[in-house]
Coordinates of C-alpha atoms in Angstrom, one line a residue:
X1 CA 117.9 87.1 99.2
X2 CA 116.7 83.5 98.7
X3 CA 118.6 82.0 95.8
X4 CA 116.4 81.2 92.8
X5 CA 116.9 77.5 92.1
X6 CA 116.1 78.1 88.5
X7 CA 118.8 80.8 87.9
X8 CA 120.9 79.6 85.0
X9 CA 124.3 78.2 85.9
X10 CA 127.6 79.7 84.6
X11 CA 127.8 76.7 82.3
X12 CA 124.4 77.4 80.9
X13 CA 125.3 81.0 80.2
X14 CA 128.5 79.8 78.4
X15 CA 126.4 77.4 76.4
X16 CA 124.2 80.2 75.3
X17 CA 127.1 82.3 74.1
X18 CA 128.4 79.4 72.0
X19 CA 125.2 78.0 70.7
X20 CA 124.4 78.6 67.0
X21 CA 121.0 78.6 65.3
X22 CA 121.9 75.2 63.7
X23 CA 122.0 73.5 67.1
X24 CA 118.4 74.4 67.7
X25 CA 116.4 76.9 69.8
X26 CA 116.8 77.4 73.5
X27 CA 113.7 76.7 75.5
X28 CA 112.9 79.3 78.2
X29 CA 110.0 78.9 80.5
X30 CA 107.4 81.6 80.3
X31 CA 107.8 84.2 83.1
X32 CA 104.4 83.5 84.5
X33 CA 105.4 80.0 85.5
X34 CA 105.9 80.3 89.3
X35 CA 109.6 79.6 90.1
X36 CA 110.5 79.5 86.4
X37 CA 113.5 81.1 84.9
X38 CA 113.5 84.8 85.7
X39 CA 111.2 84.5 88.6
X40 CA 112.0 86.7 91.6
X41 CA 109.8 86.6 94.7
X42 CA 108.3 90.0 95.6
X43 CA 109.9 89.8 99.1
X44 CA 113.4 89.3 97.7
X45 CA 116.1 91.8 96.7
X46 CA 116.9 92.0 93.0
X47 CA 120.5 91.3 92.3
X48 CA 121.8 93.4 89.4
X49 CA 125.0 93.3 87.3
X50 CA 125.9 96.6 85.7
X51 CA 127.3 96.3 82.1
X52 CA 128.8 99.6 81.1
X53 CA 130.2 101.9 83.7
X54 CA 130.7 105.1 81.8
X55 CA 128.6 108.3 82.4
X56 CA 125.2 106.8 81.7
X57 CA 126.0 103.6 83.6
X58 CA 127.1 105.6 86.6
X59 CA 123.9 107.7 86.4
X60 CA 121.8 104.5 86.3
X61 CA 123.7 103.2 89.3
X62 CA 122.8 106.3 91.3
X63 CA 119.2 105.7 90.6
X64 CA 119.3 102.0 91.5
X65 CA 121.1 102.7 94.8
X66 CA 118.0 104.7 95.9
X67 CA 116.0 101.5 95.8
X68 CA 116.2 99.4 99.0
X69 CA 115.1 96.2 97.3
X70 CA 118.0 96.3 94.8
X71 CA 121.5 95.0 95.3
X72 CA 124.2 95.7 92.8
X73 CA 126.7 92.8 92.9
X74 CA 129.0 93.3 89.9
X75 CA 130.2 95.9 87.4
X76 CA 131.5 95.2 83.9
X77 CA 133.4 97.6 81.7
X78 CA 136.4 97.3 79.4
X79 CA 137.7 100.6 80.9
X80 CA 139.0 100.8 84.4
X81 CA 138.8 104.6 84.6
X82 CA 137.0 107.2 82.5
X83 CA 137.5 111.0 83.1
X84 CA 134.2 112.5 82.1
X85 CA 134.7 116.0 83.5
X86 CA 134.7 117.7 80.1
X87 CA 131.3 116.2 79.3
X88 CA 128.0 116.9 80.9
X89 CA 128.5 114.0 83.4
X90 CA 131.2 116.0 85.2
X91 CA 132.5 112.9 87.0
X92 CA 135.0 110.1 87.1
X93 CA 133.6 106.8 86.0
X94 CA 134.8 103.3 84.9
X95 CA 134.5 99.9 86.5
X96 CA 136.7 100.8 89.4
X97 CA 135.3 104.2 90.4
X98 CA 131.7 103.0 89.9
X99 CA 132.4 99.9 92.0
X100 CA 133.9 102.0 94.8
X101 CA 130.9 104.3 94.6
X102 CA 128.6 101.3 95.1
X103 CA 130.7 99.8 98.0
X104 CA 130.8 103.2 99.7
X105 CA 127.0 103.4 99.5
X106 CA 126.6 100.0 101.2
X107 CA 129.2 100.8 103.8
X108 CA 127.2 103.9 104.9
X109 CA 124.3 101.6 105.5
X110 CA 126.5 99.3 107.6
X111 CA 126.8 96.6 104.9
X112 CA 130.3 95.6 103.9
X113 CA 129.8 94.3 100.3
X114 CA 132.4 93.7 97.7
X115 CA 131.4 94.5 94.1
X116 CA 133.0 92.1 91.7
X117 CA 134.6 93.8 88.6
X118 CA 135.0 92.4 85.1
X119 CA 136.4 93.7 81.8
X120 CA 134.3 91.4 79.7
X121 CA 130.6 90.7 79.5
X122 CA 131.2 87.0 78.7
X123 CA 133.2 86.6 81.9
X124 CA 130.5 88.2 84.0
X125 CA 127.9 85.9 82.4
X126 CA 130.1 82.9 83.2
X127 CA 130.8 83.7 86.8
X128 CA 127.9 85.7 88.2
X129 CA 125.5 82.9 89.2
X130 CA 123.3 84.9 91.5
X131 CA 122.3 87.9 89.5
X132 CA 118.7 88.3 88.5
X133 CA 119.1 91.1 86.0
X134 CA 121.5 93.3 84.1
X135 CA 121.5 97.0 83.3
X136 CA 123.2 97.6 79.9
X137 CA 124.7 101.1 79.4
X138 CA 127.4 100.4 76.9
X139 CA 128.0 102.2 73.5
X140 CA 125.1 101.7 71.1
X141 CA 126.8 99.1 68.8
X142 CA 126.9 96.4 71.6
X143 CA 123.4 97.0 73.1
X144 CA 121.5 94.3 71.2
X145 CA 124.0 91.4 71.6
X146 CA 124.3 92.0 75.4
X147 CA 120.5 92.3 75.7
X148 CA 119.7 89.2 73.8
X149 CA 122.4 87.1 75.5
X150 CA 121.2 88.2 78.9
X151 CA 117.5 87.4 78.1
X152 CA 118.5 84.0 76.7
X153 CA 120.2 83.3 80.0
X154 CA 117.0 84.1 81.9
X155 CA 118.0 87.5 83.1
X156 CA 115.8 90.6 83.2
X157 CA 117.2 93.5 81.2
X158 CA 117.3 97.3 81.3
X159 CA 119.0 98.7 78.2
X160 CA 119.9 102.2 77.4
X161 CA 118.5 103.9 74.3
X162 CA 118.7 103.3 71.4
X163 CA 118.5 99.6 72.3
X164 CA 120.0 98.6 69.0
X165 CA 122.4 99.9 66.4
X166 CA 120.5 98.7 63.3
X167 CA 116.9 97.7 62.5
X168 CA 117.6 94.0 62.1
X169 CA 118.8 94.0 65.7
X170 CA 115.6 95.7 66.9
X171 CA 113.6 92.9 65.4
X172 CA 115.8 90.3 67.0
X173 CA 115.5 91.9 70.4
X174 CA 111.7 92.1 70.1
X175 CA 111.5 88.5 69.2
X176 CA 113.5 87.4 72.2
X177 CA 111.6 89.7 74.6
X178 CA 108.3 88.2 73.4
X179 CA 109.6 84.7 73.7
X180 CA 111.0 85.0 77.2
X181 CA 108.4 87.3 78.8
X182 CA 111.1 88.7 81.1
X183 CA 110.9 92.2 82.6
X184 CA 112.6 94.7 80.4
X185 CA 113.0 98.5 80.2
X186 CA 114.6 100.9 77.9
X187 CA 116.4 104.0 79.1
X188 CA 113.9 106.5 77.7
X189 CA 113.4 107.9 81.1
X190 CA 111.0 110.7 80.1
X191 CA 108.4 108.0 79.4
X192 CA 107.9 107.7 83.2
X193 CA 107.6 111.4 83.9
X194 CA 104.2 113.0 84.7
X195 CA 104.7 115.6 82.0
X196 CA 104.8 113.1 79.1
X197 CA 101.8 111.2 80.5
X198 CA 99.8 114.5 80.7
X199 CA 100.9 115.4 77.2
X200 CA 99.7 112.0 75.8
X201 CA 96.4 112.5 77.6
X202 CA 96.0 116.0 76.1
X203 CA 96.8 114.8 72.6
X204 CA 94.5 111.9 72.8
X205 CA 91.8 114.2 74.1
X206 CA 92.1 116.4 71.0
X207 CA 93.1 119.4 73.2
X208 CA 94.2 121.3 70.1
X209 CA 92.1 119.6 67.5
X210 CA 93.4 117.3 64.9
X211 CA 97.2 117.2 64.9
X212 CA 98.8 117.1 61.5
X213 CA 102.3 118.3 62.2
X214 CA 104.8 117.8 65.1
X215 CA 108.2 119.4 65.5
X216 CA 110.9 118.1 67.9
X217 CA 114.3 119.6 68.3
X218 CA 117.4 119.2 70.4
X219 CA 120.6 121.4 70.7
X220 CA 122.9 118.4 70.5
X221 CA 125.5 118.3 67.7
X222 CA 128.6 116.4 66.9
X223 CA 131.0 116.2 69.9
X224 CA 134.2 116.6 67.8
X225 CA 133.7 119.4 65.2
X226 CA 137.0 119.0 63.4
X227 CA 136.9 115.4 62.3
X228 CA 136.4 114.4 58.6
X229 CA 136.2 110.6 59.1
X230 CA 137.5 107.8 61.2
X231 CA 140.9 108.7 62.6
X232 CA 143.8 106.9 61.0
X233 CA 146.5 107.4 63.6
X234 CA 146.7 105.5 67.0
X235 CA 146.7 106.7 70.6
X236 CA 148.2 104.9 73.6
X237 CA 145.8 102.5 75.2
X238 CA 144.5 103.6 78.6
X239 CA 145.8 101.6 81.5
X240 CA 144.0 98.3 82.0
X241 CA 141.7 98.8 79.1
X242 CA 140.3 95.9 77.0
X243 CA 140.0 97.5 73.5
X244 CA 138.9 94.3 71.8
X245 CA 135.9 94.0 74.2
X246 CA 135.0 97.7 73.6
X247 CA 135.0 97.1 69.8
X248 CA 132.5 94.3 70.3
X249 CA 130.9 93.3 66.9
X250 CA 132.7 96.0 64.9
X251 CA 135.9 95.3 62.8
X252 CA 139.2 95.7 64.5
X253 CA 140.9 99.0 64.2
X254 CA 143.7 100.7 66.2
X255 CA 142.6 102.5 69.3
X256 CA 142.3 106.3 69.1
X257 CA 141.2 108.5 72.0
X258 CA 138.6 110.2 69.8
X259 CA 136.6 107.0 70.1
X260 CA 136.1 107.0 73.9
X261 CA 134.6 108.1 76.2
X262 CA 131.3 109.6 74.9
X263 CA 132.6 110.8 71.5
X264 CA 132.0 107.4 70.0
X265 CA 128.6 108.8 69.2
X266 CA 130.2 110.8 66.3
X267 CA 131.1 107.6 64.4
X268 CA 128.4 105.7 62.6
X269 CA 130.1 102.4 63.3
X270 CA 129.7 102.8 67.0
X271 CA 127.0 105.4 67.6
X272 CA 124.0 107.0 65.9
X273 CA 124.6 110.7 66.2
X274 CA 122.2 113.2 67.8
X275 CA 119.1 111.6 66.4
X276 CA 120.2 108.2 67.8
X277 CA 120.9 109.7 71.1
X278 CA 117.7 111.7 71.5
X279 CA 115.2 110.3 69.1
X280 CA 113.9 107.7 71.6
X281 CA 113.4 110.5 74.1
X282 CA 111.9 113.2 72.0
X283 CA 109.8 111.2 69.6
X284 CA 108.4 109.0 72.4
X285 CA 105.4 111.1 73.2
X286 CA 104.0 111.3 69.6
X287 CA 104.8 107.6 69.1
X288 CA 102.8 106.8 72.2
X289 CA 100.0 109.3 71.8
X290 CA 99.2 108.4 68.1
X291 CA 100.3 104.8 68.2
X292 CA 102.5 105.5 65.2
X293 CA 103.2 102.6 62.8
X294 CA 105.9 102.6 60.1
X295 CA 106.2 105.8 58.2
X296 CA 105.6 105.8 54.5
X297 CA 108.6 108.1 53.8
X298 CA 111.6 109.4 55.8
X299 CA 114.1 112.0 54.8
X300 CA 116.5 113.5 57.2
X301 CA 119.2 115.8 55.8
X302 CA 122.6 116.3 57.4
X303 CA 123.4 119.9 58.4
X304 CA 127.1 120.5 58.0
X305 CA 129.9 118.2 56.9
X306 CA 129.3 114.4 57.3
X307 CA 129.9 111.2 55.3
X308 CA 129.5 107.5 55.6
X309 CA 131.8 107.4 58.6
X310 CA 130.8 110.4 60.7
X311 CA 127.6 112.0 61.9
X312 CA 126.8 115.6 61.0
X313 CA 126.9 118.7 63.1
X314 CA 123.1 118.8 63.0
X315 CA 120.2 117.5 61.0
X316 CA 116.7 118.4 59.8
X317 CA 114.0 116.3 58.1
X318 CA 110.6 114.7 58.2
X319 CA 108.9 111.4 58.9
X320 CA 105.6 111.0 56.9
X321 CA 102.9 108.9 58.4
X322 CA 99.9 108.1 56.1
X323 CA 96.3 108.6 57.0
X324 CA 94.7 105.7 58.7
X325 CA 91.4 105.0 60.4
X326 CA 90.9 107.5 63.2
X327 CA 94.2 109.3 62.5
X328 CA 94.9 112.1 59.9
X329 CA 98.1 112.0 57.9
X330 CA 100.9 113.3 60.1
X331 CA 104.3 114.8 59.6
X332 CA 106.9 114.5 62.3
X333 CA 109.8 117.0 61.8
X334 CA 113.1 116.5 63.5
X335 CA 115.9 119.0 64.1
X336 CA 119.2 119.0 65.9
X337 CA 122.4 121.1 66.2
X338 CA 120.6 124.3 67.0
X339 CA 118.1 124.1 64.1
X340 CA 114.4 124.9 65.0
X341 CA 111.0 125.2 63.3
X342 CA 109.4 128.4 62.1
X343 CA 107.3 130.5 64.5
X344 CA 103.6 129.5 64.6
X345 CA 100.8 132.1 64.4
X346 CA 99.1 130.6 67.5
X347 CA 102.1 131.7 69.6
X348 CA 102.6 135.1 71.1
X349 CA 104.6 137.4 68.7
X350 CA 107.6 137.5 71.1
X351 CA 107.6 133.8 71.9
X352 CA 111.1 132.2 71.8
X353 CA 111.6 128.5 71.4
X354 CA 113.6 126.7 74.0
X355 CA 116.8 124.9 73.2
X356 CA 115.1 121.5 73.5
X357 CA 111.4 121.4 72.9
X358 CA 108.6 120.0 70.9
X359 CA 105.6 121.7 69.2
X360 CA 102.4 119.9 68.3
X361 CA 100.3 121.8 65.7
X362 CA 96.6 121.2 65.7
X363 CA 93.6 122.7 63.9
X364 CA 92.7 124.8 66.9
X365 CA 96.1 125.6 68.4
X366 CA 99.5 124.3 69.4
X367 CA 101.0 122.5 72.4
X368 CA 104.6 123.3 73.4
X369 CA 106.6 121.1 75.8
X370 CA 109.8 122.9 77.0
X371 CA 112.2 122.2 79.8
X372 CA 111.9 120.5 83.2
X373 CA 109.2 117.8 83.4
X374 CA 107.9 119.1 80.0
X375 CA 104.3 119.5 80.9
X376 CA 102.1 120.6 77.9
X377 CA 101.5 124.3 77.4
X378 CA 98.5 125.2 75.2
X379 CA 98.5 128.2 72.8
X380 CA 96.7 130.6 72.1
X381 CA 95.9 131.8 75.6
X382 CA 92.1 131.8 74.8
X383 CA 92.2 128.1 74.1
X384 CA 94.3 127.4 77.2
X385 CA 91.7 129.3 79.3
X386 CA 88.7 127.4 77.9
X387 CA 90.2 123.9 77.8
X388 CA 89.3 121.5 80.6
X389 CA 92.2 119.1 81.1
X390 CA 91.2 115.4 80.9
X391 CA 90.9 113.1 83.9
X392 CA 94.2 111.2 84.5
X393 CA 93.8 107.8 82.9
X394 CA 97.5 106.8 82.4
X395 CA 98.8 105.6 85.7
X396 CA 101.6 107.8 87.1
X397 CA 105.0 106.2 87.5
X398 CA 106.8 105.7 90.8
X399 CA 110.0 106.2 88.9
X400 CA 111.7 104.8 85.7
X401 CA 113.9 102.3 87.5
X402 CA 111.2 101.6 90.1
X403 CA 108.9 100.5 87.3
X404 CA 111.4 98.0 86.0
X405 CA 112.1 96.5 89.5
X406 CA 108.4 96.3 90.2
X407 CA 107.9 94.4 86.9
X408 CA 110.7 92.0 87.9
X409 CA 109.1 91.3 91.3
X410 CA 105.4 91.4 90.4
X411 CA 105.4 89.5 87.1
X412 CA 104.3 92.3 84.8
X413 CA 105.9 94.6 82.2
X414 CA 107.1 98.1 82.7
X415 CA 105.5 100.8 80.5
X416 CA 108.8 101.4 78.7
X417 CA 109.5 97.8 78.0
X418 CA 111.8 96.6 75.2
X419 CA 108.9 95.5 73.0
X420 CA 107.7 99.1 72.9
X421 CA 111.3 100.3 72.9
X422 CA 112.2 98.2 69.9
X423 CA 109.5 99.8 67.8
X424 CA 110.5 103.3 69.0
X425 CA 114.1 102.5 68.3
X426 CA 113.3 101.3 64.8
X427 CA 111.5 104.6 64.1
X428 CA 114.6 106.4 65.3
X429 CA 117.0 104.3 63.2
X430 CA 115.0 104.8 60.0
X431 CA 115.9 108.5 60.3
X432 CA 119.5 107.6 61.1
X433 CA 119.6 105.5 58.0
X434 CA 118.5 108.4 55.8
X435 CA 121.3 110.5 57.4
X436 CA 123.9 107.8 56.9
X437 CA 122.9 107.8 53.2
X438 CA 123.4 111.6 53.0
X439 CA 119.7 112.5 53.2
X440 CA 118.3 109.8 51.0
X441 CA 114.6 109.4 50.7
X442 CA 113.6 106.2 52.5
X443 CA 110.5 104.3 51.4
X444 CA 110.3 101.6 54.0
X445 CA 108.9 98.2 53.5
X446 CA 108.4 97.2 57.1
X447 CA 107.1 93.7 56.4
X448 CA 110.1 92.7 54.4
X449 CA 112.5 94.9 56.3
X450 CA 114.0 96.6 53.3
X451 CA 114.2 100.0 51.6
X452 CA 112.5 100.1 48.2
X453 CA 114.9 101.1 45.4
X454 CA 118.0 101.6 47.7
X455 CA 120.1 98.4 47.7
X456 CA 122.9 100.3 49.4
X457 CA 120.7 100.5 52.5
X458 CA 120.9 96.7 53.1
X459 CA 124.2 96.9 54.9
X460 CA 122.8 99.5 57.3
X461 CA 119.5 97.6 57.9
X462 CA 121.6 94.6 59.0
X463 CA 125.3 95.3 59.7
X464 CA 128.1 92.8 59.5
X465 CA 129.4 91.4 62.8
X466 CA 132.4 89.4 63.8
X467 CA 132.2 85.8 64.9
X468 CA 132.3 86.3 68.7
X469 CA 129.5 88.9 68.7
X470 CA 127.2 87.3 66.0
X471 CA 123.6 87.6 67.3
X472 CA 122.3 85.0 64.8
X473 CA 124.4 82.4 66.7
X474 CA 122.6 83.0 70.0
X475 CA 119.1 83.3 68.6

């Protein structure tokens, strides 16, 4: 691949990490300027550094390796080795196994490539002078800092969902995305599937009349049922594991093996529970179809034991969206942990809801999306038989990762870019905030980024950070 003369040097990246707001803003050329920072010729391979080599990072790597115009050059993870066999990944991951997987892939193609390994994101940023982009698949609490630092360094970014851990972070990511114009993508992969695009077309075509209620549910619950709070005892550190790097912006505490891998989602300081894990997937379609703005009220109740430190077993609650021009008032109901909505009279008497589904309730009928690619199913049968599906008007995707790579090479933006993703993440995190406050009713002042009448929400809207991972110092 021809080296981009405008790729930031290691010194430049270190400067970005150490720059504070008081020093002044960093000027980044707009992406449309030919040869400017972030420019990749369409004929070139895109060099990518992987940040986070756990289960989701490994899954993303498998997708990227299917693309011939992508080259993975480095892998960063505080952990050398992760045994994920007891989780749905059913694999061995970590920076060493994932690097070996990449090298083996290239060897089978007759290419002897060495994938460089790092424990720390800052070290990768200092030393990797030839990468064009990063893919971030770390725990939730480090997403925003890594994304912003990479964008400030002129790198394109793919970030897993949710792309931030608090609402202030979503606003900061959105600001930098808009400033840089670099190609970004969030890991809400369903956004690129034909089923969701068909669903959005059906809803915007009023296939079931005016929609006033939506129900979305997932079976996910807390990974570790028996916990009552943050563990107080310590566990031996895994071999060659950088615990401080894994902690990122959060306060130092002794290592406990309940924190990693995967089960960090149970703890509010690192993860966002089931809603944070699935909200950006399962609320994406209604967010897209109805162009949902800030809800007027949010209240999500914990189901089962939870507190200010740990997520609940399940949850149920509602986002209220006020009436506006061209759109009726809308209620979006969320459920997890096995909870589901009531049966609807438009459904057959013996209809059984799937484990992970959504139901859109309109004046004339309902749409169910369930399993697989989640294409819309209309009920009652008489409405399905009489309805003429609309002509496709949303372009079909060539693949979620393909869309991001094409945006890097062609100068556009992917459909699931981080500007869109930041707003979808903010919606998700509003529900998480209600949960963290034990089902508090949230009246959200989006303009001023505050919860009316709930001063205790301020530390959740913008969470404290340590000096090394302070986003305000790299803005």
